[in-house]
Tab-separated table of N, CA, C and O in Angstrom:
chain	number	residue	atom	x	y	z
A	10	MET	N	-4.328	4.071	-28.355
A	10	MET	CA	-3.852	3.861	-26.994
A	10	MET	C	-4.177	2.443	-26.555
A	10	MET	O	-5.278	1.961	-26.760
A	11	ASP	N	-3.248	1.763	-25.937
A	11	ASP	CA	-3.421	0.390	-25.487
A	11	ASP	C	-4.348	0.346	-24.285
A	11	ASP	O	-4.087	0.972	-23.265
A	12	GLN	N	-5.439	-0.402	-24.391
A	12	GLN	CA	-6.409	-0.457	-23.299
A	12	GLN	C	-5.948	-1.347	-22.157
A	12	GLN	O	-6.503	-1.292	-21.072
A	13	GLN	N	-4.924	-2.170	-22.376
A	13	GLN	CA	-4.427	-3.037	-21.319
A	13	GLN	C	-3.153	-2.498	-20.688
A	13	GLN	O	-2.431	-3.228	-20.044
A	14	ALA	N	-2.884	-1.224	-20.870
A	14	ALA	CA	-1.696	-0.614	-20.272
A	14	ALA	C	-1.840	-0.644	-18.752
A	14	ALA	O	-2.917	-0.417	-18.212
A	15	PRO	N	-0.757	-0.953	-18.037
A	15	PRO	CA	-0.840	-1.005	-16.577
A	15	PRO	C	-1.119	0.367	-15.987
A	15	PRO	O	-0.770	1.387	-16.575
A	16	THR	N	-1.772	0.374	-14.834
A	16	THR	CA	-2.056	1.644	-14.174
A	16	THR	C	-0.774	2.271	-13.641
A	16	THR	O	-0.670	3.476	-13.560
A	17	GLN	N	0.201	1.443	-13.283
A	17	GLN	CA	1.496	1.933	-12.828
A	17	GLN	C	2.495	1.736	-13.957
A	17	GLN	O	2.633	0.648	-14.489
A	18	GLN	N	3.194	2.781	-14.323
A	18	GLN	CA	4.230	2.652	-15.343
A	18	GLN	C	5.407	1.885	-14.749
A	18	GLN	O	5.803	2.132	-13.614
A	19	LYS	N	5.960	0.948	-15.513
A	19	LYS	CA	7.096	0.171	-15.026
A	19	LYS	C	8.296	1.100	-14.878
A	19	LYS	O	8.614	1.865	-15.773
A	20	ARG	N	8.933	1.018	-13.723
A	20	ARG	CA	10.110	1.832	-13.459
A	20	ARG	C	10.952	1.130	-12.410
A	20	ARG	O	10.553	0.103	-11.866
A	21	LEU	N	12.106	1.693	-12.126
A	21	LEU	CA	12.988	1.130	-11.115
A	21	LEU	C	12.668	1.739	-9.755
A	21	LEU	O	12.405	2.935	-9.645
A	22	MET	N	12.704	0.900	-8.738
A	22	MET	CA	12.503	1.357	-7.363
A	22	MET	C	13.755	1.000	-6.571
A	22	MET	O	14.162	-0.150	-6.542
A	23	ARG	N	14.343	1.996	-5.920
A	23	ARG	CA	15.514	1.757	-5.083
A	23	ARG	C	15.066	1.275	-3.710
A	23	ARG	O	13.903	1.344	-3.336
A	24	TRP	N	16.016	0.767	-2.941
A	24	TRP	CA	15.712	0.169	-1.645
A	24	TRP	C	14.875	1.049	-0.714
A	24	TRP	O	13.887	0.560	-0.153
A	25	PRO	N	15.211	2.318	-0.499
A	25	PRO	CA	14.410	3.122	0.435
A	25	PRO	C	12.929	3.204	0.042
A	25	PRO	O	12.050	3.143	0.904
A	26	GLU	N	12.672	3.312	-1.247
A	26	GLU	CA	11.279	3.392	-1.692
A	26	GLU	C	10.563	2.057	-1.479
A	26	GLU	O	9.412	2.036	-1.036
A	27	VAL	N	11.231	0.956	-1.751
A	27	VAL	CA	10.620	-0.362	-1.553
A	27	VAL	C	10.327	-0.571	-0.073
A	27	VAL	O	9.254	-1.063	0.295
A	28	GLU	N	11.252	-0.172	0.790
A	28	GLU	CA	11.022	-0.271	2.235
A	28	GLU	C	9.818	0.567	2.659
A	28	GLU	O	8.986	0.126	3.451
A	29	ARG	N	9.718	1.777	2.117
A	29	ARG	CA	8.616	2.679	2.467
A	29	ARG	C	7.282	2.129	1.962
A	29	ARG	O	6.290	2.119	2.689
A	30	VAL	N	7.244	1.650	0.725
A	30	VAL	CA	6.005	1.161	0.119
A	30	VAL	C	5.509	-0.108	0.815
A	30	VAL	O	4.317	-0.263	1.048
A	31	THR	N	6.441	-1.005	1.159
A	31	THR	CA	6.039	-2.276	1.767
A	31	THR	C	5.928	-2.202	3.285
A	31	THR	O	5.204	-3.001	3.885
A	32	GLY	N	6.651	-1.290	3.902
A	32	GLY	CA	6.684	-1.236	5.357
A	32	GLY	C	7.562	-2.325	5.947
A	32	GLY	O	7.459	-2.654	7.122
A	33	ILE	N	8.450	-2.900	5.132
A	33	ILE	CA	9.319	-3.998	5.547
A	33	ILE	C	10.766	-3.545	5.427
A	33	ILE	O	11.148	-2.881	4.457
A	34	SER	N	11.593	-3.932	6.410
A	34	SER	CA	13.000	-3.514	6.415
A	34	SER	C	13.797	-4.165	5.294
A	34	SER	O	13.425	-5.214	4.764
A	35	ARG	N	14.908	-3.550	4.974
A	35	ARG	CA	15.787	-4.061	3.917
A	35	ARG	C	16.284	-5.471	4.237
A	35	ARG	O	16.333	-6.336	3.368
A	36	ALA	N	16.645	-5.692	5.500
A	36	ALA	CA	17.143	-7.017	5.897
A	36	ALA	C	16.077	-8.090	5.684
A	36	ALA	O	16.368	-9.169	5.154
A	37	THR	N	14.851	-7.789	6.066
A	37	THR	CA	13.773	-8.756	5.888
A	37	THR	C	13.468	-8.964	4.412
A	37	THR	O	13.256	-10.094	3.967
A	38	LEU	N	13.453	-7.887	3.635
A	38	LEU	CA	13.210	-8.015	2.192
A	38	LEU	C	14.304	-8.852	1.529
A	38	LEU	O	14.022	-9.661	0.637
A	39	THR	N	15.551	-8.671	1.964
A	39	THR	CA	16.658	-9.463	1.429
A	39	THR	C	16.443	-10.941	1.710
A	39	THR	O	16.605	-11.790	0.826
A	40	ASN	N	16.066	-11.255	2.945
A	40	ASN	CA	15.801	-12.649	3.308
A	40	ASN	C	14.618	-13.214	2.528
A	40	ASN	O	14.660	-14.354	2.062
A	41	MET	N	13.577	-12.418	2.386
A	41	MET	CA	12.402	-12.869	1.637
A	41	MET	C	12.748	-13.116	0.171
A	41	MET	O	12.294	-14.097	-0.422
A	42	SER	N	13.564	-12.244	-0.413
A	42	SER	CA	13.989	-12.416	-1.810
A	42	SER	C	14.803	-13.695	-1.970
A	42	SER	O	14.638	-14.434	-2.936
A	43	ALA	N	15.688	-13.950	-1.015
A	43	ALA	CA	16.530	-15.142	-1.076
A	43	ALA	C	15.694	-16.421	-1.008
A	43	ALA	O	16.028	-17.421	-1.639
A	44	ARG	N	14.586	-16.379	-0.241
A	44	ARG	CA	13.684	-17.538	-0.123
A	44	ARG	C	12.708	-17.639	-1.279
A	44	ARG	O	11.979	-18.610	-1.399
A	45	GLY	N	12.625	-16.588	-2.101
A	45	GLY	CA	11.671	-16.583	-3.207
A	45	GLY	C	10.306	-16.061	-2.814
A	45	GLY	O	9.343	-16.210	-3.558
A	46	ASP	N	10.216	-15.427	-1.644
A	46	ASP	CA	8.942	-14.885	-1.155
A	46	ASP	C	8.716	-13.430	-1.547
A	46	ASP	O	7.684	-12.853	-1.218
A	47	PHE	N	9.688	-12.823	-2.213
A	47	PHE	CA	9.594	-11.431	-2.641
A	47	PHE	C	10.413	-11.312	-3.922
A	47	PHE	O	11.397	-12.041	-4.097
A	48	PRO	N	10.041	-10.419	-4.829
A	48	PRO	CA	10.816	-10.278	-6.077
A	48	PRO	C	12.287	-9.966	-5.807
A	48	PRO	O	12.613	-9.248	-4.854
A	49	ARG	N	13.150	-10.502	-6.639
A	49	ARG	CA	14.574	-10.234	-6.507
A	49	ARG	C	14.913	-8.933	-7.223
A	49	ARG	O	14.346	-8.625	-8.271
A	50	PRO	N	15.858	-8.165	-6.670
A	50	PRO	CA	16.273	-6.933	-7.347
A	50	PRO	C	17.081	-7.251	-8.602
A	50	PRO	O	17.568	-8.369	-8.777
A	51	VAL	N	17.196	-6.263	-9.468
A	51	VAL	CA	17.998	-6.400	-10.691
A	51	VAL	C	19.266	-5.571	-10.534
A	51	VAL	O	19.283	-4.555	-9.840
A	52	GLN	N	20.334	-6.031	-11.168
A	52	GLN	CA	21.607	-5.309	-11.139
A	52	GLN	C	21.573	-4.277	-12.249
A	52	GLN	O	21.666	-4.616	-13.425
A	53	VAL	N	21.442	-3.007	-11.899
A	53	VAL	CA	21.366	-1.926	-12.878
A	53	VAL	C	22.758	-1.527	-13.341
A	53	VAL	O	22.993	-1.287	-14.525
A	54	SER	N	23.696	-1.453	-12.407
A	54	SER	CA	25.092	-1.170	-12.719
A	54	SER	C	25.945	-1.839	-11.647
A	54	SER	O	25.416	-2.544	-10.792
A	55	VAL	N	27.236	-1.580	-11.684
A	55	VAL	CA	28.139	-2.224	-10.730
A	55	VAL	C	27.727	-1.947	-9.280
A	55	VAL	O	27.774	-2.833	-8.430
A	56	HIS	N	27.281	-0.734	-8.999
A	56	HIS	CA	26.978	-0.339	-7.626
A	56	HIS	C	25.491	-0.126	-7.357
A	56	HIS	O	25.133	0.314	-6.265
A	57	ILE	N	24.647	-0.394	-8.321
A	57	ILE	CA	23.225	-0.091	-8.158
A	57	ILE	C	22.364	-1.326	-8.393
A	57	ILE	O	22.466	-1.973	-9.428
A	58	THR	N	21.544	-1.643	-7.389
A	58	THR	CA	20.495	-2.643	-7.559
A	58	THR	C	19.166	-1.946	-7.317
A	58	THR	O	19.079	-0.991	-6.540
A	59	ALA	N	18.153	-2.416	-7.976
A	59	ALA	CA	16.826	-1.820	-7.838
A	59	ALA	C	15.782	-2.896	-8.127
A	59	ALA	O	16.097	-3.976	-8.631
A	60	PHE	N	14.547	-2.588	-7.795
A	60	PHE	CA	13.437	-3.499	-8.047
A	60	PHE	C	12.611	-2.971	-9.201
A	60	PHE	O	12.518	-1.763	-9.416
A	61	LEU	N	11.998	-3.865	-9.936
A	61	LEU	CA	11.046	-3.467	-10.968
A	61	LEU	C	9.730	-3.182	-10.269
A	61	LEU	O	9.181	-4.039	-9.562
A	62	SER	N	9.221	-1.973	-10.448
A	62	SER	CA	8.033	-1.538	-9.712
A	62	SER	C	6.839	-2.441	-9.949
A	62	SER	O	6.079	-2.743	-9.010
A	63	ASN	N	6.658	-2.914	-11.174
A	63	ASN	CA	5.491	-3.754	-11.446
A	63	ASN	C	5.541	-5.044	-10.631
A	63	ASN	O	4.515	-5.533	-10.159
A	64	GLU	N	6.732	-5.598	-10.412
A	64	GLU	CA	6.845	-6.822	-9.609
A	64	GLU	C	6.523	-6.552	-8.145
A	64	GLU	O	5.869	-7.366	-7.487
A	65	VAL	N	6.976	-5.420	-7.639
A	65	VAL	CA	6.693	-5.069	-6.240
A	65	VAL	C	5.191	-4.869	-6.048
A	65	VAL	O	4.595	-5.394	-5.103
A	66	PHE	N	4.544	-4.132	-6.956
A	66	PHE	CA	3.115	-3.872	-6.818
A	66	PHE	C	2.282	-5.137	-7.039
A	66	PHE	O	1.256	-5.328	-6.383
A	67	GLU	N	2.732	-6.031	-7.916
A	67	GLU	CA	2.041	-7.315	-8.088
A	67	GLU	C	2.134	-8.136	-6.808
A	67	GLU	O	1.174	-8.782	-6.402
A	68	TRP	N	3.287	-8.116	-6.154
A	68	TRP	CA	3.467	-8.828	-4.890
A	68	TRP	C	2.519	-8.268	-3.831
A	68	TRP	O	1.868	-9.019	-3.114
A	69	LEU	N	2.432	-6.935	-3.753
A	69	LEU	CA	1.526	-6.308	-2.797
A	69	LEU	C	0.077	-6.698	-3.068
A	69	LEU	O	-0.677	-6.987	-2.136
A	70	GLU	N	-0.328	-6.716	-4.324
A	70	GLU	CA	-1.691	-7.101	-4.674
A	70	GLU	C	-1.964	-8.551	-4.286
A	70	GLU	O	-3.074	-8.888	-3.876
A	71	GLY	N	-0.968	-9.397	-4.381
A	71	GLY	CA	-1.118	-10.800	-4.012
A	71	GLY	C	-1.370	-11.006	-2.534
A	71	GLY	O	-1.885	-12.040	-2.121
A	72	LEU	N	-1.017	-10.026	-1.720
A	72	LEU	CA	-1.233	-10.147	-0.280
A	72	LEU	C	-2.709	-10.111	0.093
A	72	LEU	O	-3.085	-10.578	1.159
A	73	GLU	N	-3.537	-9.575	-0.784
A	73	GLU	CA	-4.968	-9.496	-0.498
A	73	GLU	C	-5.568	-10.881	-0.256
A	73	GLU	O	-6.537	-11.020	0.475
A	74	HIS	N	-4.960	-11.904	-0.836
A	74	HIS	CA	-5.470	-13.261	-0.709
A	74	HIS	C	-4.863	-13.999	0.473
A	74	HIS	O	-5.125	-15.174	0.666
A	75	ARG	N	-4.053	-13.300	1.263
A	75	ARG	CA	-3.383	-13.931	2.403
A	75	ARG	C	-3.844	-13.316	3.720
A	75	ARG	O	-3.066	-13.173	4.658
A	76	ARG	N	-5.107	-12.963	3.801
A	76	ARG	CA	-5.632	-12.353	5.024
A	76	ARG	C	-5.520	-13.323	6.197
A	76	ARG	O	-5.733	-14.522	6.063
A	77	VAL	N	-5.220	-12.787	7.364
A	77	VAL	CA	-5.124	-13.575	8.580
A	77	VAL	C	-6.530	-13.763	9.141
A	77	VAL	O	-7.311	-12.809	9.207
A	78	GLN	N	-6.840	-14.990	9.509
A	78	GLN	CA	-8.133	-15.287	10.117
A	78	GLN	C	-7.935	-15.389	11.629
A	78	GLN	O	-7.252	-16.281	12.113
A	79	TYR	N	-8.527	-14.461	12.358
A	79	TYR	CA	-8.414	-14.477	13.808
A	79	TYR	C	-9.613	-15.177	14.417
A	79	TYR	O	-10.737	-15.037	13.953
A	80	SER	N	-9.361	-15.898	15.477
A	80	SER	CA	-10.423	-16.547	16.230
A	80	SER	C	-10.829	-15.614	17.364
A	80	SER	O	-9.971	-15.022	18.021
A	81	PRO	N	-12.133	-15.486	17.648
A	81	PRO	CA	-12.556	-14.630	18.771
A	81	PRO	C	-11.936	-15.073	20.089
A	81	PRO	O	-11.674	-14.254	20.948
A	82	LYS	N	-11.660	-16.357	20.247
A	82	LYS	CA	-11.052	-16.850	21.478
A	82	LYS	C	-9.684	-16.237	21.706
A	82	LYS	O	-9.261	-16.052	22.837
A	83	ARG	N	-9.003	-15.919	20.643
A	83	ARG	CA	-7.650	-15.388	20.743
A	83	ARG	C	-7.612	-14.065	21.505
A	83	ARG	O	-6.621	-13.716	22.132
A	84	PHE	N	-8.710	-13.313	21.465
A	84	PHE	CA	-8.729	-11.992	22.081
A	84	PHE	C	-9.300	-11.985	23.490
A	84	PHE	O	-9.259	-10.972	24.158
A	85	LYS	N	-9.848	-13.098	23.949
A	85	LYS	CA	-10.372	-13.142	25.317
A	85	LYS	C	-9.217	-13.317	26.298
A	85	LYS	O	-8.323	-14.112	26.094
A	86	ARG	N	-9.299	-12.561	27.372
A	86	ARG	CA	-8.283	-12.665	28.405
A	86	ARG	C	-8.862	-13.452	29.569
A	86	ARG	O	-10.044	-13.354	29.871
A	87	ALA	N	-8.025	-14.182	30.240
A	87	ALA	CA	-8.465	-14.947	31.409
A	87	ALA	C	-9.009	-13.988	32.470
A	87	ALA	O	-8.379	-12.989	32.784
A	88	GLY	N	-10.202	-14.268	32.971
A	88	GLY	CA	-10.794	-13.434	34.006
A	88	GLY	C	-11.556	-12.240	33.482
A	88	GLY	O	-12.204	-11.533	34.243
A	89	ASN	N	-11.515	-11.931	32.185
A	89	ASN	CA	-12.207	-10.785	31.602
A	89	ASN	C	-13.188	-11.249	30.534
A	89	ASN	O	-13.196	-10.766	29.441
A	90	LYS	N	-14.030	-12.190	30.877
A	90	LYS	CA	-14.950	-12.759	29.892
A	90	LYS	C	-15.901	-11.697	29.380
A	90	LYS	O	-16.460	-10.918	30.134
A	91	GLY	N	-16.067	-11.659	28.063
A	91	GLY	CA	-17.025	-10.758	27.456
A	91	GLY	C	-16.496	-9.360	27.160
A	91	GLY	O	-17.173	-8.580	26.532
A	92	GLU	N	-15.318	-9.016	27.654
A	92	GLU	CA	-14.781	-7.684	27.396
A	92	GLU	C	-14.116	-7.642	26.026
A	92	GLU	O	-13.568	-8.626	25.556
A	93	GLN	N	-14.160	-6.499	25.390
A	93	GLN	CA	-13.527	-6.296	24.095
A	93	GLN	C	-12.038	-6.058	24.307
A	93	GLN	O	-11.633	-5.485	25.318
A	94	PRO	N	-11.203	-6.464	23.349
A	94	PRO	CA	-9.760	-6.205	23.456
A	94	PRO	C	-9.443	-4.728	23.373
A	94	PRO	O	-10.167	-3.965	22.744
A	95	CYS	N	-8.385	-4.334	24.017
A	95	CYS	CA	-7.944	-2.944	23.977
A	95	CYS	C	-7.243	-2.674	22.646
A	95	CYS	O	-6.579	-3.525	22.109
A	96	GLY	N	-7.370	-1.445	22.180
A	96	GLY	CA	-6.611	-1.048	21.011
A	96	GLY	C	-7.350	-1.227	19.789
A	96	GLY	O	-7.208	-1.245	18.717
């Protein structure tokens, strides 16, 4: 057995599944793919496009290094000094 086998088996992912897994709409994913910010789908047949699952999951893993850094000042409201943000 290959010890470097991926934890996820490579397979095709159709648009609804990619939208569900990423939480991003099809329109946004299309724009991101066109800019090179998201994997491009492959043409499976004349009427079917799909994504390679390993590319989608690699993209998701890459997001771990893109954490947003918030400044505490960003959450202070004028006139409410010292209060914690709602939510």
